[in-house]
Amino acid sequence: MLKIGHRGAKGYVTENTLASFAKAVELNVDVIELDVHVSSDGEIMVIHDATINRTTSKSGFVSDYSASELIQLGIPTLEQVLLFLNRRCIINIEIKEATATPKVLQLIEKYVTEEHWKYDQFQISSFIWETLEAVSQYCHSDKVGISIGVLTEASIEKALAFAIQIKAHSINPYFKLLNSDNVNLLHANGFKIYTWTVNTPEDLIFVKSLNVDGIISDFPDRI
């Protein structure tokens, strides 16, 4: 069962920061999950929200600020994160806006060809299924082995049908959607299950009893 740090180690350190990723590594995660948006000058920035209001002292949309301005506010670029982590764990990149997709794929290609990463050290996940469709077409046309995760908080059945269509690797559902029957169904269809965001001891016991393949948590040391 993979231990997946949610936005690094969000329960301990400010989410999606280099410090949070360092804490996740310290806690021996297998995977770090992070989120990306695009700056005004086209850089891939690691931040969950479309705005910077919640996690910085400023306000406005990520797309209103340049990469250098966002870096000064403590928001790293995806490239900074990859350099910092240096293959120490798998990276699950959740794409939050479709315009980020081509540049995320370009960065992955760069780090595979120039920095000795492997395709299986990346997963791309998203709630934007059109984005995952584009990633799937890219991967299968170029025989690129980037893992695709179908995020859902609504319907396991719809996620399964879509995952089959795009030849995804995993289905990444909200944990409250899960039960033994649909876990067995997903496994029978060959999909891994990486569920989110599981934090309390009671919820962790329940999710582990279902034999999922990975748990995304703000407190990865509890897994």
PDB file of C-alpha atoms in Angstrom:
ATOM      1  CA  MET A   1       0.000   0.000   0.000  1.00  0.00           C
ATOM      2  CA  LEU A   2       1.487   3.302  -1.121  1.00  0.00           C
ATOM      3  CA  LYS A   3       1.894   6.068   1.434  1.00  0.00           C
ATOM      4  CA  ILE A   4       0.942   9.263  -0.423  1.00  0.00           C
ATOM      5  CA  GLY A   5       1.580  12.699   1.103  1.00  0.00           C
ATOM      6  CA  HIS A   6      -1.258  15.124   0.325  1.00  0.00           C
ATOM      7  CA  ARG A   7       0.255  18.377  -0.969  1.00  0.00           C
ATOM      8  CA  GLY A   8       3.404  17.207   0.767  1.00  0.00           C
ATOM      9  CA  ALA A   9       2.675  16.778   4.456  1.00  0.00           C
ATOM     10  CA  LYS A  10      -0.182  19.273   4.691  1.00  0.00           C
ATOM     11  CA  GLY A  11      -1.112  18.290   8.231  1.00  0.00           C
ATOM     12  CA  TYR A  12       2.286  19.454   9.499  1.00  0.00           C
ATOM     13  CA  VAL A  13       3.652  22.120   7.143  1.00  0.00           C
ATOM     14  CA  THR A  14       2.069  24.662   4.797  1.00  0.00           C
ATOM     15  CA  GLU A  15       0.763  22.771   1.778  1.00  0.00           C
ATOM     16  CA  ASN A  16       2.506  22.613  -1.602  1.00  0.00           C
ATOM     17  CA  THR A  17       5.717  24.233  -0.359  1.00  0.00           C
ATOM     18  CA  LEU A  18       9.260  22.918  -0.541  1.00  0.00           C
ATOM     19  CA  ALA A  19       9.171  22.647   3.258  1.00  0.00           C
ATOM     20  CA  SER A  20       6.055  20.489   3.074  1.00  0.00           C
ATOM     21  CA  PHE A  21       7.661  18.235   0.471  1.00  0.00           C
ATOM     22  CA  ALA A  22      10.795  17.957   2.624  1.00  0.00           C
ATOM     23  CA  LYS A  23       8.614  16.900   5.576  1.00  0.00           C
ATOM     24  CA  ALA A  24       6.875  14.285   3.426  1.00  0.00           C
ATOM     25  CA  VAL A  25      10.234  12.828   2.407  1.00  0.00           C
ATOM     26  CA  GLU A  26      11.283  12.800   6.067  1.00  0.00           C
ATOM     27  CA  LEU A  27       8.110  10.786   6.791  1.00  0.00           C
ATOM     28  CA  ASN A  28       9.150   8.224   4.146  1.00  0.00           C
ATOM     29  CA  VAL A  29       6.319   8.719   1.687  1.00  0.00           C
ATOM     30  CA  ASP A  30       6.243   6.652  -1.486  1.00  0.00           C
ATOM     31  CA  VAL A  31       4.445   9.387  -3.409  1.00  0.00           C
ATOM     32  CA  ILE A  32       3.916  13.138  -3.102  1.00  0.00           C
ATOM     33  CA  GLU A  33       0.646  14.528  -4.445  1.00  0.00           C
ATOM     34  CA  LEU A  34       0.698  18.170  -5.561  1.00  0.00           C
ATOM     35  CA  ASP A  35      -1.395  20.579  -7.628  1.00  0.00           C
ATOM     36  CA  VAL A  36      -0.506  22.873 -10.510  1.00  0.00           C
ATOM     37  CA  HIS A  37      -1.715  26.114 -12.067  1.00  0.00           C
ATOM     38  CA  VAL A  38      -0.116  28.441 -14.638  1.00  0.00           C
ATOM     39  CA  SER A  39       1.497  31.841 -13.944  1.00  0.00           C
ATOM     40  CA  SER A  40       0.984  34.925 -16.106  1.00  0.00           C
ATOM     41  CA  ASP A  41       4.242  34.158 -17.917  1.00  0.00           C
ATOM     42  CA  GLY A  42       3.378  30.522 -18.566  1.00  0.00           C
ATOM     43  CA  GLU A  43       5.302  28.729 -15.799  1.00  0.00           C
ATOM     44  CA  ILE A  44       3.832  25.709 -14.027  1.00  0.00           C
ATOM     45  CA  MET A  45       3.305  26.703 -10.396  1.00  0.00           C
ATOM     46  CA  VAL A  46       2.610  24.335  -7.507  1.00  0.00           C
ATOM     47  CA  ILE A  47      -0.514  25.593  -5.756  1.00  0.00           C
ATOM     48  CA  HIS A  48      -3.958  24.105  -5.163  1.00  0.00           C
ATOM     49  CA  ASP A  49      -6.285  27.082  -5.536  1.00  0.00           C
ATOM     50  CA  ALA A  50      -6.846  29.229  -8.601  1.00  0.00           C
ATOM     51  CA  THR A  51      -6.164  32.226  -6.347  1.00  0.00           C
ATOM     52  CA  ILE A  52      -3.327  32.964  -3.931  1.00  0.00           C
ATOM     53  CA  ASN A  53      -5.675  34.374  -1.271  1.00  0.00           C
ATOM     54  CA  ARG A  54      -5.728  31.403   1.104  1.00  0.00           C
ATOM     55  CA  THR A  55      -2.037  30.495   1.203  1.00  0.00           C
ATOM     56  CA  THR A  56      -0.213  33.838   0.831  1.00  0.00           C
ATOM     57  CA  SER A  57      -0.373  37.404   2.143  1.00  0.00           C
ATOM     58  CA  LYS A  58      -1.533  38.674  -1.258  1.00  0.00           C
ATOM     59  CA  SER A  59      -4.744  38.191  -3.225  1.00  0.00           C
ATOM     60  CA  GLY A  60      -5.722  37.572  -6.827  1.00  0.00           C
ATOM     61  CA  PHE A  61      -5.495  34.776  -9.343  1.00  0.00           C
ATOM     62  CA  VAL A  62      -2.333  32.743  -9.873  1.00  0.00           C
ATOM     63  CA  SER A  63      -2.599  33.774 -13.523  1.00  0.00           C
ATOM     64  CA  ASP A  64      -2.321  37.455 -12.499  1.00  0.00           C
ATOM     65  CA  TYR A  65       1.242  36.987 -11.196  1.00  0.00           C
ATOM     66  CA  SER A  66       4.549  36.113 -12.838  1.00  0.00           C
ATOM     67  CA  ALA A  67       6.518  33.082 -11.731  1.00  0.00           C
ATOM     68  CA  SER A  68       9.133  35.255 -10.013  1.00  0.00           C
ATOM     69  CA  GLU A  69       6.420  37.101  -8.063  1.00  0.00           C
ATOM     70  CA  LEU A  70       4.818  33.821  -7.002  1.00  0.00           C
ATOM     71  CA  ILE A  71       8.165  32.350  -5.964  1.00  0.00           C
ATOM     72  CA  GLN A  72       8.691  35.364  -3.688  1.00  0.00           C
ATOM     73  CA  LEU A  73       5.354  34.507  -2.053  1.00  0.00           C
ATOM     74  CA  GLY A  74       6.539  30.968  -1.321  1.00  0.00           C
ATOM     75  CA  ILE A  75       4.860  29.229  -4.248  1.00  0.00           C
ATOM     76  CA  PRO A  76       7.374  27.022  -6.053  1.00  0.00           C
ATOM     77  CA  THR A  77       7.494  26.106  -9.707  1.00  0.00           C
ATOM     78  CA  LEU A  78       7.041  22.465 -10.624  1.00  0.00           C
ATOM     79  CA  GLU A  79      10.588  22.496 -11.930  1.00  0.00           C
ATOM     80  CA  GLN A  80      11.915  23.677  -8.556  1.00  0.00           C
ATOM     81  CA  VAL A  81      10.035  20.818  -6.878  1.00  0.00           C
ATOM     82  CA  LEU A  82      11.418  18.206  -9.262  1.00  0.00           C
ATOM     83  CA  LEU A  83      14.968  19.489  -8.752  1.00  0.00           C
ATOM     84  CA  PHE A  84      14.456  19.520  -4.985  1.00  0.00           C
ATOM     85  CA  LEU A  85      12.982  16.018  -4.768  1.00  0.00           C
ATOM     86  CA  ASN A  86      15.577  14.578  -7.169  1.00  0.00           C
ATOM     87  CA  ARG A  87      13.834  11.212  -7.716  1.00  0.00           C
ATOM     88  CA  ARG A  88      13.374  10.520  -4.004  1.00  0.00           C
ATOM     89  CA  CYS A  89       9.717   9.596  -4.526  1.00  0.00           C
ATOM     90  CA  ILE A  90       6.982   9.336  -7.130  1.00  0.00           C
ATOM     91  CA  ILE A  91       5.208  12.593  -8.023  1.00  0.00           C
ATOM     92  CA  ASN A  92       1.426  12.695  -8.507  1.00  0.00           C
ATOM     93  CA  ILE A  93       0.730  15.912 -10.412  1.00  0.00           C
ATOM     94  CA  GLU A  94      -2.896  16.981 -10.172  1.00  0.00           C
ATOM     95  CA  ILE A  95      -3.642  19.298 -13.074  1.00  0.00           C
ATOM     96  CA  LYS A  96      -6.084  21.972 -11.920  1.00  0.00           C
ATOM     97  CA  GLU A  97      -6.438  23.793 -15.249  1.00  0.00           C
ATOM     98  CA  ALA A  98      -6.280  22.342 -18.734  1.00  0.00           C
ATOM     99  CA  THR A  99      -3.827  24.947 -20.054  1.00  0.00           C
ATOM    100  CA  ALA A 100      -1.128  23.472 -17.798  1.00  0.00           C
ATOM    101  CA  THR A 101      -1.235  20.087 -19.542  1.00  0.00           C
ATOM    102  CA  PRO A 102       1.197  20.611 -22.473  1.00  0.00           C
ATOM    103  CA  LYS A 103       3.842  22.205 -20.255  1.00  0.00           C
ATOM    104  CA  VAL A 104       3.521  19.503 -17.595  1.00  0.00           C
ATOM    105  CA  LEU A 105       4.101  16.883 -20.276  1.00  0.00           C
ATOM    106  CA  GLN A 106       7.090  18.836 -21.632  1.00  0.00           C
ATOM    107  CA  LEU A 107       8.619  19.027 -18.152  1.00  0.00           C
ATOM    108  CA  ILE A 108       8.178  15.301 -17.589  1.00  0.00           C
ATOM    109  CA  GLU A 109       9.853  14.610 -20.930  1.00  0.00           C
ATOM    110  CA  LYS A 110      12.719  16.912 -19.968  1.00  0.00           C
ATOM    111  CA  TYR A 111      13.284  15.212 -16.620  1.00  0.00           C
ATOM    112  CA  VAL A 112      13.135  11.747 -18.143  1.00  0.00           C
ATOM    113  CA  THR A 113      15.577  12.575 -20.941  1.00  0.00           C
ATOM    114  CA  GLU A 114      17.941  14.941 -19.085  1.00  0.00           C
ATOM    115  CA  GLU A 115      17.674  14.228 -15.348  1.00  0.00           C
ATOM    116  CA  HIS A 116      17.389  10.406 -15.307  1.00  0.00           C
ATOM    117  CA  TRP A 117      13.819  10.263 -13.992  1.00  0.00           C
ATOM    118  CA  LYS A 118      11.635   7.427 -15.270  1.00  0.00           C
ATOM    119  CA  TYR A 119       8.101   7.713 -16.593  1.00  0.00           C
ATOM    120  CA  ASP A 120       6.808   5.462 -13.827  1.00  0.00           C
ATOM    121  CA  GLN A 121       7.968   8.064 -11.288  1.00  0.00           C
ATOM    122  CA  PHE A 122       5.140  10.331 -12.456  1.00  0.00           C
ATOM    123  CA  GLN A 123       1.385  10.171 -12.274  1.00  0.00           C
ATOM    124  CA  ILE A 124      -0.942  12.757 -13.769  1.00  0.00           C
ATOM    125  CA  SER A 125      -4.349  13.002 -12.117  1.00  0.00           C
ATOM    126  CA  SER A 126      -7.220  15.414 -12.612  1.00  0.00           C
ATOM    127  CA  PHE A 127     -10.906  16.032 -12.112  1.00  0.00           C
ATOM    128  CA  ILE A 128     -10.836  17.505 -15.646  1.00  0.00           C
ATOM    129  CA  TRP A 129     -11.413  14.352 -17.630  1.00  0.00           C
ATOM    130  CA  GLU A 130     -10.800  16.076 -20.982  1.00  0.00           C
ATOM    131  CA  THR A 131      -7.275  16.751 -19.741  1.00  0.00           C
ATOM    132  CA  LEU A 132      -6.768  13.088 -18.876  1.00  0.00           C
ATOM    133  CA  GLU A 133      -8.059  12.153 -22.322  1.00  0.00           C
ATOM    134  CA  ALA A 134      -5.408  14.424 -23.879  1.00  0.00           C
ATOM    135  CA  VAL A 135      -2.693  12.906 -21.660  1.00  0.00           C
ATOM    136  CA  SER A 136      -3.819   9.418 -22.640  1.00  0.00           C
ATOM    137  CA  GLN A 137      -3.652  10.239 -26.347  1.00  0.00           C
ATOM    138  CA  TYR A 138      -0.172  11.711 -25.861  1.00  0.00           C
ATOM    139  CA  CYS A 139       1.061   8.687 -23.919  1.00  0.00           C
ATOM    140  CA  HIS A 140      -0.306   6.077 -26.270  1.00  0.00           C
ATOM    141  CA  SER A 141       0.726   7.849 -29.474  1.00  0.00           C
ATOM    142  CA  ASP A 142       4.318   8.230 -28.237  1.00  0.00           C
ATOM    143  CA  LYS A 143       4.416   4.998 -26.187  1.00  0.00           C
ATOM    144  CA  VAL A 144       5.068   7.067 -23.058  1.00  0.00           C
ATOM    145  CA  GLY A 145       4.432   5.319 -19.751  1.00  0.00           C
ATOM    146  CA  ILE A 146       3.074   8.123 -17.588  1.00  0.00           C
ATOM    147  CA  SER A 147       0.542   6.753 -15.112  1.00  0.00           C
ATOM    148  CA  ILE A 148      -2.930   8.342 -15.315  1.00  0.00           C
ATOM    149  CA  GLY A 149      -5.229   8.636 -12.304  1.00  0.00           C
ATOM    150  CA  VAL A 150      -8.945   9.391 -12.687  1.00  0.00           C
ATOM    151  CA  LEU A 151     -10.078  11.594  -9.808  1.00  0.00           C
ATOM    152  CA  THR A 152     -13.682  11.411  -8.679  1.00  0.00           C
ATOM    153  CA  GLU A 153     -15.773  12.599  -5.767  1.00  0.00           C
ATOM    154  CA  ALA A 154     -19.084  11.723  -7.413  1.00  0.00           C
ATOM    155  CA  SER A 155     -19.353   8.316  -9.086  1.00  0.00           C
ATOM    156  CA  ILE A 156     -17.153   5.230  -8.995  1.00  0.00           C
ATOM    157  CA  GLU A 157     -19.106   3.731 -11.906  1.00  0.00           C
ATOM    158  CA  LYS A 158     -18.585   6.737 -14.208  1.00  0.00           C
ATOM    159  CA  ALA A 159     -14.909   6.909 -13.235  1.00  0.00           C
ATOM    160  CA  LEU A 160     -14.518   3.213 -14.040  1.00  0.00           C
ATOM    161  CA  ALA A 161     -16.102   3.570 -17.476  1.00  0.00           C
ATOM    162  CA  PHE A 162     -13.862   6.537 -18.272  1.00  0.00           C
ATOM    163  CA  ALA A 163     -10.744   4.848 -16.893  1.00  0.00           C
ATOM    164  CA  ILE A 164     -11.357   1.873 -19.176  1.00  0.00           C
ATOM    165  CA  GLN A 165     -11.802   4.241 -22.134  1.00  0.00           C
ATOM    166  CA  ILE A 166      -8.499   6.074 -21.604  1.00  0.00           C
ATOM    167  CA  LYS A 167      -6.519   3.073 -20.319  1.00  0.00           C
ATOM    168  CA  ALA A 168      -5.804   4.726 -16.970  1.00  0.00           C
ATOM    169  CA  HIS A 169      -3.586   3.197 -14.301  1.00  0.00           C
ATOM    170  CA  SER A 170      -5.678   4.079 -11.265  1.00  0.00           C
ATOM    171  CA  ILE A 171      -8.937   5.483 -10.018  1.00  0.00           C
ATOM    172  CA  ASN A 172      -8.458   8.043  -7.259  1.00  0.00           C
ATOM    173  CA  PRO A 173     -11.790   8.378  -5.430  1.00  0.00           C
ATOM    174  CA  TYR A 174     -12.934  10.278  -2.377  1.00  0.00           C
ATOM    175  CA  PHE A 175     -12.716   7.649   0.347  1.00  0.00           C
ATOM    176  CA  LYS A 176     -16.353   8.003   1.406  1.00  0.00           C
ATOM    177  CA  LEU A 177     -17.413   6.601  -1.977  1.00  0.00           C
ATOM    178  CA  LEU A 178     -15.670   3.299  -1.298  1.00  0.00           C
ATOM    179  CA  ASN A 179     -17.093   0.001  -0.120  1.00  0.00           C
ATOM    180  CA  SER A 180     -15.945  -3.592  -0.472  1.00  0.00           C
ATOM    181  CA  ASP A 181     -18.101  -4.178  -3.567  1.00  0.00           C
ATOM    182  CA  ASN A 182     -16.825  -1.272  -5.650  1.00  0.00           C
ATOM    183  CA  VAL A 183     -13.233  -1.841  -4.529  1.00  0.00           C
ATOM    184  CA  ASN A 184     -13.536  -5.431  -5.759  1.00  0.00           C
ATOM    185  CA  LEU A 185     -15.082  -4.162  -9.012  1.00  0.00           C
ATOM    186  CA  LEU A 186     -12.218  -1.723  -9.666  1.00  0.00           C
ATOM    187  CA  HIS A 187      -9.604  -4.348  -8.873  1.00  0.00           C
ATOM    188  CA  ALA A 188     -11.366  -6.902 -11.085  1.00  0.00           C
ATOM    189  CA  ASN A 189     -11.040  -4.421 -13.953  1.00  0.00           C
ATOM    190  CA  GLY A 190      -7.318  -4.066 -13.327  1.00  0.00           C
ATOM    191  CA  PHE A 191      -7.189  -0.624 -11.728  1.00  0.00           C
ATOM    192  CA  LYS A 192      -5.220   0.532  -8.720  1.00  0.00           C
ATOM    193  CA  ILE A 193      -7.131   2.554  -6.113  1.00  0.00           C
ATOM    194  CA  TYR A 194      -5.461   5.623  -4.585  1.00  0.00           C
ATOM    195  CA  THR A 195      -8.013   7.209  -2.277  1.00  0.00           C
ATOM    196  CA  TRP A 196      -8.108  10.674  -0.665  1.00  0.00           C
ATOM    197  CA  THR A 197      -7.989  12.437   1.824  1.00  0.00           C
ATOM    198  CA  VAL A 198      -7.865  10.005   4.751  1.00  0.00           C
ATOM    199  CA  ASN A 199      -6.697  11.499   8.041  1.00  0.00           C
ATOM    200  CA  THR A 200      -8.395  10.145  11.170  1.00  0.00           C
ATOM    201  CA  PRO A 201      -7.442   6.826  12.768  1.00  0.00           C
ATOM    202  CA  GLU A 202     -10.990   5.523  12.316  1.00  0.00           C
ATOM    203  CA  ASP A 203     -11.098   6.389   8.615  1.00  0.00           C
ATOM    204  CA  LEU A 204      -7.654   4.919   8.054  1.00  0.00           C
ATOM    205  CA  ILE A 205      -8.693   1.620   9.674  1.00  0.00           C
ATOM    206  CA  PHE A 206     -11.797   1.504   7.457  1.00  0.00           C
ATOM    207  CA  VAL A 207      -9.949   2.302   4.216  1.00  0.00           C
ATOM    208  CA  LYS A 208      -7.128  -0.144   4.968  1.00  0.00           C
ATOM    209  CA  SER A 209      -9.713  -2.880   5.563  1.00  0.00           C
ATOM    210  CA  LEU A 210     -10.832  -2.427   1.942  1.00  0.00           C
ATOM    211  CA  ASN A 211      -7.336  -3.276   0.647  1.00  0.00           C
ATOM    212  CA  VAL A 212      -6.875  -0.155  -1.452  1.00  0.00           C
ATOM    213  CA  ASP A 213      -3.514   0.290  -3.185  1.00  0.00           C
ATOM    214  CA  GLY A 214      -2.598   3.707  -1.825  1.00  0.00           C
ATOM    215  CA  ILE A 215      -3.842   6.281   0.669  1.00  0.00           C
ATOM    216  CA  ILE A 216      -3.504  10.046   0.242  1.00  0.00           C
ATOM    217  CA  SER A 217      -3.269  11.752   3.634  1.00  0.00           C
ATOM    218  CA  ASP A 218      -2.363  15.071   5.221  1.00  0.00           C
ATOM    219  CA  PHE A 219      -0.602  12.937   7.861  1.00  0.00           C
ATOM    220  CA  PRO A 220       1.251  10.309   5.824  1.00  0.00           C
ATOM    221  CA  ASP A 221       3.016   8.926   8.881  1.00  0.00           C
ATOM    222  CA  ARG A 222      -0.385   7.673  10.129  1.00  0.00           C
ATOM    223  CA  ILE A 223      -0.816   5.334   7.159  1.00  0.00           C
TER     224      ILE A 223
END
